[in-house]
Amino acid sequence: MIAHRSFKPIAILVSALLVATGFVALAAAPKAHAANAAQFDPGNIISDSVFYDFGTMTAVDIQRFLNSKLPTCNDNDGGPKCIRDFVTDTPAMTGESGRCESLPAMQNQTAAQIIYTVANACKINPRVLIVTLQKEQGLIQGANPTKRMYDFAMGMNCPDTADCARSSAGFFYQMYKGAGQLQWYGDPRGSFTYLRVGTNITRRHQAANVEASRGIDCGSKTFMLKSQATASLYYYTPYVPNEAAMRNLYGTGDACSAYGNRNFWRFYTDWFGNTIGGGFLLKSSDSGTYFIIDNNKYLIDDPDTVAALKPLGPLGTISQAYLDSFKDAGAMNRVVKSTAGTHFFVDGGKKYPFTNCTQAAQFGVDCATAVTLTSSQLSALVTGNNMTEYIQGENGQTFFIQDGLKRQILDNESLIDSRIGVPALSSVNVSAFKKMPWGKPIIRKGVSFVNQSTGGLTIYDGNLAYEVDAATAADVDFSIWFPKSTGTMLTEGLTAVASNIPMKTIVNSPDGTQFLITKEGKRRAAANQVLAKDAPVVSLELLSAIPDSPVPLADGFLARTSATGPIHLIEDGLKRPLLSSSEAGRVAVALPSNKIETISKSALAQISSGSAVVAPGSFVRLGRVNYLIDGFDRALIVANSNQAALLGLKSPRTLTTNQMKGYSKTARLSGIKFVCDARPFVAITGKLYPLSDIDASHYPGRGLALDAGTCANLPKSTATLGRFVRDASKKYYLVEAQSKRLIKNVAAYQKLKGTSTGSILVGPYFLSQIKTGAAAGSSISTEIFEPGVFIPGANQPSPSPSVSASPSPSPTVSTSPSPSPTVTRSPSPSPTVSRSPSPSPSPTISAKPKTYTVVSGDTWARIVGRLSVWGVTDAKLSAANPSVTNKNLIRLGQVLIVP
């Protein structure tokens, strides 16, 4: 095989003669997009990655390109049609290793189909074949080609020194054999190995026979060969263009100019972009991607735009030095324009026309930044429908573009409700606008829907979207109150309205009121009650859409999730499991209601876990110590069995450290006097006996205040205790001034008792707890015994309120038959009390204290009860202490103002 060149010596003649013989491509290209001769590298005319890339175009792409190059044909003279309309049958071909694959015979093949088929069979870029057809015969732009132009289309087997071989004549044979030869040049098994990549080679500027005929020596050029593809071009057309040919890139040079390889590079650059490493999309090994046009490079800063411009690729990698030879022209976005000024949005290899730049501004783009593409570049991008602001997403989702923001539309009902008129649905997908910010979605108020990104249910109150916690959604059907749309939303689409707060079963209103959401509606928690410490705050608009349950929750209650499930005490933001369901009744006595509420699993899970609950009044043992469970957080040490027997405590139940974890265990159970709900009691032989405040003051001690639940579960006597007790030997005692005074005989007892309450049988331990005083006399003192006026429920000597604010000596208290007692002051050192013939109400304490200090065992209700003797009510105490926002959270030592 000998070297090949451009078809005829005519290639070196003047341009007028070139036009006459069909070389119309040598006419000047538009200067705005002219190739830059300074970027021509004779050692790297085209890179291997471009030359051998057979997958750059489909048959449809090739046909579209041919149509763009020949808008009209002038081929009605009986000769062959121009290449865009050329059709012929093709024979079967047997493939040859290193050249081309075998091909079957086919009928009615267009030139585009033949180019595509040969490119794939011979593994040569179809763009290379197209350019070769143009530079050899001008076929791509030949409006009225001749038969000879088709017969020797590729210049295959057309040596410089002889006519073309008839054995290779015909368009198909030229294509198949020519492409095969270009492939074979790179096969080391052949004889074309003398041009080696990486070595300096020398190529002459003109054919020897031309030089001889003109008597000139045109000389040669030595350069480094940088690609096998460039070597193939020199095997095919052996001459390198001289400076005259490169100076007049779109015309003729001088008598020594040869144009084959120059024209190959120029046509390829004009039509398909850079020949080095890719099309119009190039990068260096460590740079961003650039769009190359003319001498300019436009930075493409995201891969989606690179993908959108794929038909203008492929993306090629070039040296940094070569990349630097192009002028930086700024960034390139998805908006391009034609030389006629039409603007397009580019996506998925297609171009979508904008109506005008005002519409483009809705998409957040400026027409002034659009890059102008050549007709060839634009023709490579298939034209789509006109751009509209109404665009589509995946799974039927739709979006509206407005003021540079994308707004997701939930459903058609929401679109109608918004009263926004939308145009026809665009073919462009929302994925083309990843960098566009999200605007407020178009969602109708009071609807629920699925978040496609998470799969979770979301409810919308008109301003904010709340995604429903999965556990809550399993327990509560929110679609009852928020009708469920068939549309879905993306998490990103909700950005402008996302509350970022999960909707849970227990929620807070903005004012702090908690609600439990049930299947029937919302149940209000008691005032200042905390059900769940982490309850999210939701809007009033959301809560108003959920109906109120007629039954609010009690301030502390028992709850379970099923009829047989474990029972928990719900109080102060904690769920505390009962040790046994059988204890529910004994626990409930300390609560406002004995009802066991059934709540959802998600509600129970939302409440923080606390320690176990032991029924108040239980007698338990931990290690070696016995305790009386007092309320829900205190265990009183029971020092001995006698003390236990006083309260009827028998056989302690052994518990573990973990079961007792929630109880303080420092206070001791002592004495015989106790206070329950501000009423005094004395423990005798396993029961609590009630007695009056006056009588209670004569028994020793100030009285240990017990929790209401503890009191309710301890045995109580129906009899009332007075001032008289007796032992098993029938000795009678008068309890007076916190001493026991022996009465000498029964008769004296009967006389002394008179009409007052009779004696109660007591045991020796009880008597041992009362100091012995002088023998009883013939009368009984009816005064309140002090030190310290007895304040109901007080059990500490120091923190209780002061009794008198008067500077005078101790007050004298007297009672009269009137409905309420009166207080009189006297200078006597101690108060005296006179009894009226009828039962007297409790005496009035001389002076009201200014403050009250909270002591162990106090509750708000107990404090009110203690201070009620001065007319203090719950409302008055609350008003005087506005800093107390949660009456369940008063603390030991806290000082309250007494109104």
Short mmCIF file of C-alpha atoms in Angstrom, two decimals, residues 807-813 824-833:
data_model
loop_
_atom_site.label_atom_id
_atom_site.label_comp_id
_atom_site.label_asym_id
_atom_site.label_seq_id
_atom_site.Cartn_x
_atom_site.Cartn_y
_atom_site.Cartn_z
CA PRO A 807 -44.02 42.22 120.26
CA SER A 808 -46.29 41.55 123.22
CA PRO A 809 -45.99 38.46 125.42
CA SER A 810 -47.69 35.28 124.33
CA PRO A 811 -51.29 35.83 123.20
CA THR A 812 -54.29 34.66 125.16
CA VAL A 813 -56.82 32.68 123.19
CA THR A 824 -57.72 38.48 122.88
CA ARG A 825 -54.32 39.67 123.93
CA SER A 826 -53.21 39.56 127.60
CA PRO A 827 -49.86 40.14 129.27
CA SER A 828 -49.90 36.70 130.81
CA PRO A 829 -46.83 34.64 130.00
CA SER A 830 -48.76 31.69 128.57
CA PRO A 831 -52.15 31.35 126.85
CA THR A 832 -55.18 29.95 128.68
CA VAL A 833 -58.20 28.44 127.04
#
